[in-house]
């Protein structure tokens, strides 16, 4: 019997005893965890509020929270997570473990988009779980890894591929078997008609891309989406072909080893315009479309993932066409400070 059950049971027994003496209403009480319904309010004892120390556990943070956030609201969230079955350190830091717990919780709720971010729908689901006095089997959605795995190339495999702010690069690979569960085709123009897998993105990213493209259209610009989701197998074939043509070292500067491409995350879209003949070339950055993207992408949760002058950090040449979805909060901080995702997270 957990603490809450014990408290409520004691409460019920106390009230039952008082009521049994005068009315026999205790017949309506069952022995479940729920407080009895239909108890006349006149029978409430003045001390009842003090008798319920779990009242505070029903509180969950009001606003959105995500990785890197810290403070009392994060602590409150960690406490709420522990109430439903997690055992995260209540340190007030939205760290990897907290991100994992949120992700795992989201994976166990059919209605939620999985992002590792504590957003409004997640808040409602968490509150509902606590109020129903339900518990979660921690790790049933996303097992918590003790030791990081590595790829054949020696790259560390990330433990949480669902994380919307996950760092995926030449040092952090996606699991080979990771396929996003919520891939959809965004309703934006493509320079080809076939329904190829590369049209897809994860749902939250796809919706935001639609909004970004609508806004660009209003500004009189012509944006096209060229290449989004790419499976591990497809990336494997592309990299092998680039190695044949250019050698491994050179191939690795513009192409990614399988697992190390953000395109597998479903959070990325390469975009282009008729002004550069629908190609993916650096000149795109000089077009009206490219300049507008630089200014406005963050407003819709996207960053230019491989900026000019940051090649030493990203290990990629400048790619003004490669958009990565990280959500508005992170995108605004990254783009306004002119930094990379690597710098933002470290
Ligand atoms: Zn790309």
Short mmCIF file of C-alpha atoms and ligand atoms in Angstrom, two decimals:
data_model
loop_
_atom_site.label_atom_id
_atom_site.label_comp_id
_atom_site.label_asym_id
_atom_site.label_seq_id
_atom_site.Cartn_x
_atom_site.Cartn_y
_atom_site.Cartn_z
CA UNK A 1 0.00 0.00 0.00
CA UNK A 2 1.50 3.35 -0.98
CA UNK A 3 1.45 6.51 1.08
CA UNK A 4 -1.49 8.05 -0.72
CA UNK A 5 -3.61 4.93 -0.48
CA UNK A 6 -2.83 4.67 3.19
CA UNK A 7 -3.72 8.30 3.82
CA UNK A 8 -7.03 8.06 1.99
CA UNK A 9 -7.87 4.75 3.60
CA UNK A 10 -7.25 6.26 7.04
CA UNK A 11 -9.37 9.22 6.06
CA UNK A 12 -12.19 6.99 4.91
CA UNK A 13 -11.98 4.91 8.06
CA UNK A 14 -12.05 8.05 10.19
CA UNK A 15 -15.09 9.49 8.46
CA UNK A 16 -16.73 6.05 8.36
CA UNK A 17 -16.37 5.76 12.09
CA UNK A 18 -17.89 9.18 12.68
CA UNK A 19 -20.76 8.58 10.28
CA UNK A 20 -21.44 5.01 11.35
CA UNK A 21 -22.24 6.30 14.77
CA UNK A 22 -25.16 8.36 13.52
CA UNK A 23 -26.37 7.51 10.01
CA UNK A 24 -25.10 4.31 8.47
CA UNK A 25 -23.92 6.20 5.36
CA UNK A 26 -20.75 4.11 5.44
CA UNK A 27 -22.66 1.50 3.43
CA UNK A 28 -21.98 3.65 0.36
CA UNK A 29 -18.22 3.64 0.91
CA UNK A 30 -16.24 1.09 -0.99
CA UNK A 31 -12.70 0.16 -0.12
CA UNK A 32 -11.16 1.50 -3.31
CA UNK A 33 -8.67 4.37 -3.47
CA UNK A 34 -11.39 6.80 -4.43
CA UNK A 35 -12.97 9.16 -2.00
CA UNK A 36 -16.64 8.33 -1.55
CA UNK A 37 -18.99 10.19 -3.80
CA UNK A 38 -22.15 11.84 -2.65
CA UNK A 39 -20.92 12.35 0.87
CA UNK A 40 -23.06 15.13 2.31
CA UNK A 41 -20.90 18.19 2.72
CA UNK A 42 -22.26 18.77 6.19
CA UNK A 43 -20.40 15.65 7.32
CA UNK A 44 -17.00 17.07 6.27
CA UNK A 45 -14.84 17.54 9.27
CA UNK A 46 -13.10 20.89 9.71
CA UNK A 47 -9.73 19.16 9.94
CA UNK A 48 -10.15 17.26 6.68
CA UNK A 49 -7.89 19.56 4.62
CA UNK A 50 -4.98 18.99 6.98
CA UNK A 51 -5.62 15.28 6.83
CA UNK A 52 -4.77 15.23 3.12
CA UNK A 53 -1.06 15.94 2.69
CA UNK A 54 -1.19 14.66 -0.90
CA UNK A 55 -3.22 17.65 -2.01
CA UNK A 56 0.00 19.42 -3.10
CA UNK A 57 0.93 16.48 -5.32
CA UNK A 58 -1.96 17.36 -7.58
CA UNK A 59 -0.03 20.43 -8.69
CA UNK A 60 1.86 20.32 -11.96
CA UNK A 61 3.79 23.19 -13.58
CA UNK A 62 1.60 25.55 -15.57
CA UNK A 63 3.94 26.68 -18.33
CA UNK A 64 5.94 24.74 -20.92
CA UNK A 65 9.30 23.32 -19.83
CA UNK A 66 12.10 21.69 -21.75
CA UNK A 67 15.69 20.57 -21.70
CA UNK A 68 18.07 23.16 -20.18
CA UNK A 69 15.30 24.83 -18.15
CA UNK A 70 15.86 25.02 -14.43
CA UNK A 71 14.22 26.21 -11.24
CA UNK A 72 11.26 25.50 -8.97
CA UNK A 73 8.90 24.69 -11.84
CA UNK A 74 11.24 21.96 -13.06
CA UNK A 75 11.47 20.64 -9.50
CA UNK A 76 7.68 20.58 -9.33
CA UNK A 77 7.60 18.63 -12.58
CA UNK A 78 10.17 16.15 -11.29
CA UNK A 79 8.13 15.70 -8.11
CA UNK A 80 4.99 15.11 -10.20
CA UNK A 81 6.85 12.54 -12.32
CA UNK A 82 7.98 10.74 -9.18
CA UNK A 83 4.37 10.68 -7.93
CA UNK A 84 3.37 8.59 -10.95
CA UNK A 85 6.20 6.09 -10.75
CA UNK A 86 9.46 7.65 -11.93
CA UNK A 87 12.48 8.15 -9.74
CA UNK A 88 14.17 11.19 -11.21
CA UNK A 89 16.48 13.31 -9.11
CA UNK A 90 14.50 16.37 -7.95
CA UNK A 91 17.34 18.74 -8.71
CA UNK A 92 15.40 21.45 -10.56
CA UNK A 93 17.37 20.84 -13.77
CA UNK A 94 15.55 19.70 -16.89
CA UNK A 95 18.33 17.24 -17.67
CA UNK A 96 18.61 14.13 -19.87
CA UNK A 97 16.85 12.00 -17.24
CA UNK A 98 13.90 14.38 -17.01
CA UNK A 99 13.74 14.51 -20.81
CA UNK A 100 13.75 10.72 -20.85
CA UNK A 101 10.92 10.52 -18.27
CA UNK A 102 8.74 12.98 -20.21
CA UNK A 103 9.45 11.11 -23.46
CA UNK A 104 8.68 7.76 -21.84
CA UNK A 105 5.43 9.15 -20.40
CA UNK A 106 4.43 10.61 -23.79
CA UNK A 107 5.13 7.26 -25.49
CA UNK A 108 2.71 5.60 -23.07
CA UNK A 109 -0.12 8.05 -23.85
CA UNK A 110 -1.75 7.41 -27.22
CA UNK A 111 -2.96 10.97 -27.56
CA UNK A 112 0.38 12.72 -27.18
CA UNK A 113 2.99 13.77 -29.71
CA UNK A 114 6.35 12.57 -28.46
CA UNK A 115 8.95 15.32 -28.07
CA UNK A 116 10.54 15.13 -24.63
CA UNK A 117 9.08 18.60 -24.05
CA UNK A 118 6.60 19.33 -21.27
CA UNK A 119 3.89 21.06 -23.28
CA UNK A 120 0.19 21.76 -22.73
CA UNK A 121 -1.15 18.34 -23.87
CA UNK A 122 1.51 16.60 -21.74
CA UNK A 123 0.53 18.73 -18.75
CA UNK A 124 -3.12 17.70 -19.10
CA UNK A 125 -2.22 14.01 -19.40
CA UNK A 126 0.12 14.18 -16.41
CA UNK A 127 -2.51 15.93 -14.29
CA UNK A 128 -5.10 13.36 -15.30
CA UNK A 129 -2.78 10.50 -14.38
CA UNK A 130 -2.08 11.99 -10.95
CA UNK A 131 -5.73 12.78 -10.25
CA UNK A 132 -6.75 9.25 -11.21
CA UNK A 133 -4.09 8.01 -8.80
CA UNK A 134 -2.57 5.94 -11.62
CA UNK A 135 1.05 4.97 -11.91
CA UNK A 136 3.27 4.48 -14.94
CA UNK A 137 5.73 1.67 -15.53
CA UNK A 138 8.88 3.73 -15.95
CA UNK A 139 10.76 2.69 -19.07
CA UNK A 140 7.88 0.80 -20.70
CA UNK A 141 7.86 3.34 -23.54
CA UNK A 142 11.56 4.10 -23.78
CA UNK A 143 13.93 1.92 -21.74
CA UNK A 144 16.49 3.92 -19.81
CA UNK A 145 19.95 3.02 -21.05
CA UNK A 146 22.70 2.36 -18.57
CA UNK A 147 25.57 2.23 -21.06
CA UNK A 148 25.57 4.12 -24.35
CA UNK A 149 25.84 1.89 -27.42
CA UNK A 150 28.23 2.69 -30.28
CA UNK A 151 27.97 2.27 -34.05
CA UNK A 152 30.39 0.26 -36.21
CA UNK A 153 32.20 3.53 -36.88
CA UNK A 154 32.60 4.06 -33.11
CA UNK A 155 30.00 6.83 -32.84
CA UNK A 156 27.91 7.01 -29.67
CA UNK A 157 24.28 6.07 -30.25
CA UNK A 158 21.86 8.46 -28.57
CA UNK A 159 19.46 6.95 -26.04
CA UNK A 160 16.48 9.16 -26.84
CA UNK A 161 15.86 9.53 -30.59
CA UNK A 162 12.38 11.02 -29.92
CA UNK A 163 13.83 14.09 -28.21
CA UNK A 164 12.89 17.11 -30.33
CA UNK A 165 16.13 18.87 -29.34
CA UNK A 166 18.31 15.77 -29.77
CA UNK A 167 21.84 16.39 -30.96
CA UNK A 168 22.50 14.22 -34.01
CA UNK A 169 25.90 14.65 -35.63
CA UNK A 170 29.14 12.84 -36.38
CA UNK A 171 29.57 12.12 -32.66
CA UNK A 172 25.94 11.31 -31.84
CA UNK A 173 24.10 8.80 -34.03
CA UNK A 174 20.48 7.71 -34.15
CA UNK A 175 19.79 4.02 -33.48
CA UNK A 176 19.85 2.04 -36.76
CA UNK A 177 16.33 0.78 -36.13
CA UNK A 178 14.84 4.17 -35.30
CA UNK A 179 11.91 5.08 -37.55
CA UNK A 180 9.77 8.00 -36.34
CA UNK A 181 6.22 6.87 -35.56
CA UNK A 182 4.46 10.06 -36.59
CA UNK A 183 5.75 10.71 -40.12
CA UNK A 184 3.38 12.69 -42.35
CA UNK A 185 3.71 14.55 -45.63
CA UNK A 186 3.57 18.32 -45.08
CA UNK A 187 1.19 20.20 -47.34
CA UNK A 188 3.88 22.28 -49.07
CA UNK A 189 5.14 22.43 -52.69
CA UNK A 190 7.71 19.88 -53.84
CA UNK A 191 9.56 20.10 -57.18
CA UNK A 192 8.51 16.52 -57.98
CA UNK A 193 5.15 14.77 -57.99
CA UNK A 194 5.82 11.25 -56.72
CA UNK A 195 4.93 10.36 -53.13
CA UNK A 196 8.50 9.51 -52.11
CA UNK A 197 9.39 8.76 -48.46
CA UNK A 198 11.60 11.87 -48.46
CA UNK A 199 8.48 14.05 -48.50
CA UNK A 200 7.79 13.08 -44.90
CA UNK A 201 8.52 14.77 -41.60
CA UNK A 202 7.41 14.16 -38.04
CA UNK A 203 4.00 15.65 -37.38
CA UNK A 204 4.98 18.67 -35.27
CA UNK A 205 7.76 19.58 -37.71
CA UNK A 206 5.47 19.11 -40.73
CA UNK A 207 2.81 21.42 -39.27
CA UNK A 208 5.38 24.09 -38.52
CA UNK A 209 6.89 23.78 -42.00
CA UNK A 210 3.44 24.39 -43.48
CA UNK A 211 3.12 27.57 -41.43
CA UNK A 212 6.60 28.70 -42.46
CA UNK A 213 5.85 28.11 -46.14
CA UNK A 214 2.49 29.93 -45.88
CA UNK A 215 4.19 32.95 -44.38
CA UNK A 216 6.86 32.91 -47.11
CA UNK A 217 4.15 32.66 -49.73
CA UNK A 218 2.44 35.73 -48.24
CA UNK A 219 5.75 37.54 -48.58
CA UNK A 220 5.75 36.70 -52.30
CA UNK A 221 8.50 34.07 -52.06
CA UNK A 222 8.69 30.71 -53.77
CA UNK A 223 9.87 27.96 -51.46
CA UNK A 224 9.95 24.28 -52.28
CA UNK A 225 10.65 21.30 -50.03
CA UNK A 226 13.20 18.95 -51.54
CA UNK A 227 14.16 16.26 -49.04
CA UNK A 228 12.94 15.38 -45.55
CA UNK A 229 12.88 11.98 -43.86
CA UNK A 230 15.51 9.49 -44.95
CA UNK A 231 15.70 5.96 -43.57
CA UNK A 232 18.88 4.47 -42.12
CA UNK A 233 19.11 2.10 -45.10
CA UNK A 234 18.74 4.90 -47.62
CA UNK A 235 21.45 6.93 -45.88
CA UNK A 236 23.66 3.85 -45.88
CA UNK A 237 23.32 3.57 -49.68
CA UNK A 238 23.88 7.32 -50.24
CA UNK A 239 27.01 7.42 -48.11
CA UNK A 240 28.44 4.29 -49.75
CA UNK A 241 27.89 5.84 -53.17
CA UNK A 242 29.56 9.11 -52.09
CA UNK A 243 32.54 7.18 -50.71
CA UNK A 244 32.97 5.44 -54.05
CA UNK A 245 32.97 8.75 -55.90
CA UNK A 246 34.93 10.96 -53.48
CA UNK A 247 36.66 8.76 -50.94
CA UNK A 248 35.53 8.39 -47.34
CA UNK A 249 37.21 11.49 -45.89
CA UNK A 250 35.79 13.91 -48.43
CA UNK A 251 32.40 12.20 -48.45
CA UNK A 252 32.18 12.72 -44.71
CA UNK A 253 32.36 16.53 -45.10
CA UNK A 254 29.12 16.80 -47.04
CA UNK A 255 27.41 13.46 -46.49
CA UNK A 256 26.63 11.58 -43.30
CA UNK A 257 27.35 8.04 -42.25
CA UNK A 258 24.17 6.04 -41.63
CA UNK A 259 22.72 6.94 -38.23
CA UNK A 260 24.59 10.24 -38.21
CA UNK A 261 22.16 12.04 -40.53
CA UNK A 262 19.51 14.29 -39.05
CA UNK A 263 17.29 13.35 -41.96
CA UNK A 264 16.59 10.02 -40.23
CA UNK A 265 15.05 11.95 -37.33
CA UNK A 266 12.18 13.24 -39.46
CA UNK A 267 12.86 16.71 -38.00
CA UNK A 268 14.71 18.01 -41.04
CA UNK A 269 13.81 19.36 -44.46
CA UNK A 270 16.09 20.57 -47.25
CA UNK A 271 14.41 23.46 -48.99
CA UNK A 272 15.08 25.24 -52.25
CA UNK A 273 13.60 27.63 -54.80
CA UNK A 274 13.28 28.12 -58.58
CA UNK A 275 15.94 30.85 -58.28
CA UNK A 276 18.57 28.15 -57.76
CA UNK A 277 16.91 25.72 -60.13
CA UNK A 278 15.64 23.62 -57.19
CA UNK A 279 19.21 22.66 -56.34
CA UNK A 280 20.70 22.40 -52.86
CA UNK A 281 23.58 24.84 -53.23
CA UNK A 282 25.13 27.59 -51.09
CA UNK A 283 23.84 30.24 -53.53
CA UNK A 284 20.40 29.58 -52.04
CA UNK A 285 21.54 31.62 -49.03
CA UNK A 286 21.93 34.69 -51.28
CA UNK A 287 18.45 34.48 -52.79
CA UNK A 288 15.47 36.41 -51.44
CA UNK A 289 14.13 33.09 -50.18
CA UNK A 290 17.38 32.18 -48.45
CA UNK A 291 17.65 35.57 -46.74
CA UNK A 292 14.04 35.43 -45.64
CA UNK A 293 14.59 31.96 -44.15
CA UNK A 294 17.59 33.21 -42.21
CA UNK A 295 15.37 35.93 -40.70
CA UNK A 296 12.16 34.01 -40.14
CA UNK A 297 12.84 30.28 -39.66
CA UNK A 298 13.15 30.53 -35.87
CA UNK A 299 9.68 32.04 -35.59
CA UNK A 300 8.39 28.64 -36.72
CA UNK A 301 10.78 26.51 -34.67
CA UNK A 302 13.45 25.89 -37.33
CA UNK A 303 17.17 26.58 -37.38
CA UNK A 304 19.74 26.64 -40.16
CA UNK A 305 21.59 23.67 -38.80
CA UNK A 306 24.93 24.17 -40.58
CA UNK A 307 25.60 27.91 -40.57
CA UNK A 308 28.38 29.71 -42.39
CA UNK A 309 31.55 30.06 -40.30
CA UNK A 310 30.65 27.23 -37.92
CA UNK A 311 32.13 24.40 -39.99
CA UNK A 312 34.65 23.58 -37.26
CA UNK A 313 31.85 22.93 -34.80
CA UNK A 314 29.26 21.23 -36.99
CA UNK A 315 31.84 19.40 -39.14
CA UNK A 316 29.72 20.25 -42.16
CA UNK A 317 30.07 22.85 -44.82
CA UNK A 318 27.58 25.72 -44.89
CA UNK A 319 24.11 24.45 -45.87
CA UNK A 320 21.63 27.34 -46.04
CA UNK A 321 18.99 24.89 -47.28
CA UNK A 322 19.06 22.38 -44.41
CA UNK A 323 16.36 23.24 -41.86
CA UNK A 324 16.14 21.42 -38.56
CA UNK A 325 13.06 21.62 -36.35
CA UNK A 326 13.84 22.14 -32.65
CA UNK A 327 10.71 24.05 -31.55
CA UNK A 328 10.29 27.79 -31.20
CA UNK A 329 12.01 28.30 -27.87
CA UNK A 330 15.33 26.66 -28.77
CA UNK A 331 15.20 27.96 -32.36
CA UNK A 332 14.83 31.57 -31.27
CA UNK A 333 17.75 31.32 -28.85
CA UNK A 334 19.97 29.57 -31.38
CA UNK A 335 19.23 31.84 -34.34
CA UNK A 336 19.25 35.12 -32.41
CA UNK A 337 22.62 34.27 -30.85
CA UNK A 338 24.01 32.98 -34.15
CA UNK A 339 25.08 29.70 -32.55
CA UNK A 340 24.80 26.03 -33.47
CA UNK A 341 22.79 23.29 -31.79
CA UNK A 342 26.10 21.93 -30.47
CA UNK A 343 26.86 25.25 -28.74
CA UNK A 344 23.29 25.56 -27.46
CA UNK A 345 23.33 22.15 -25.81
CA UNK A 346 26.85 22.17 -24.41
ZN1 LIG B 1 19.83 18.17 -45.37
#
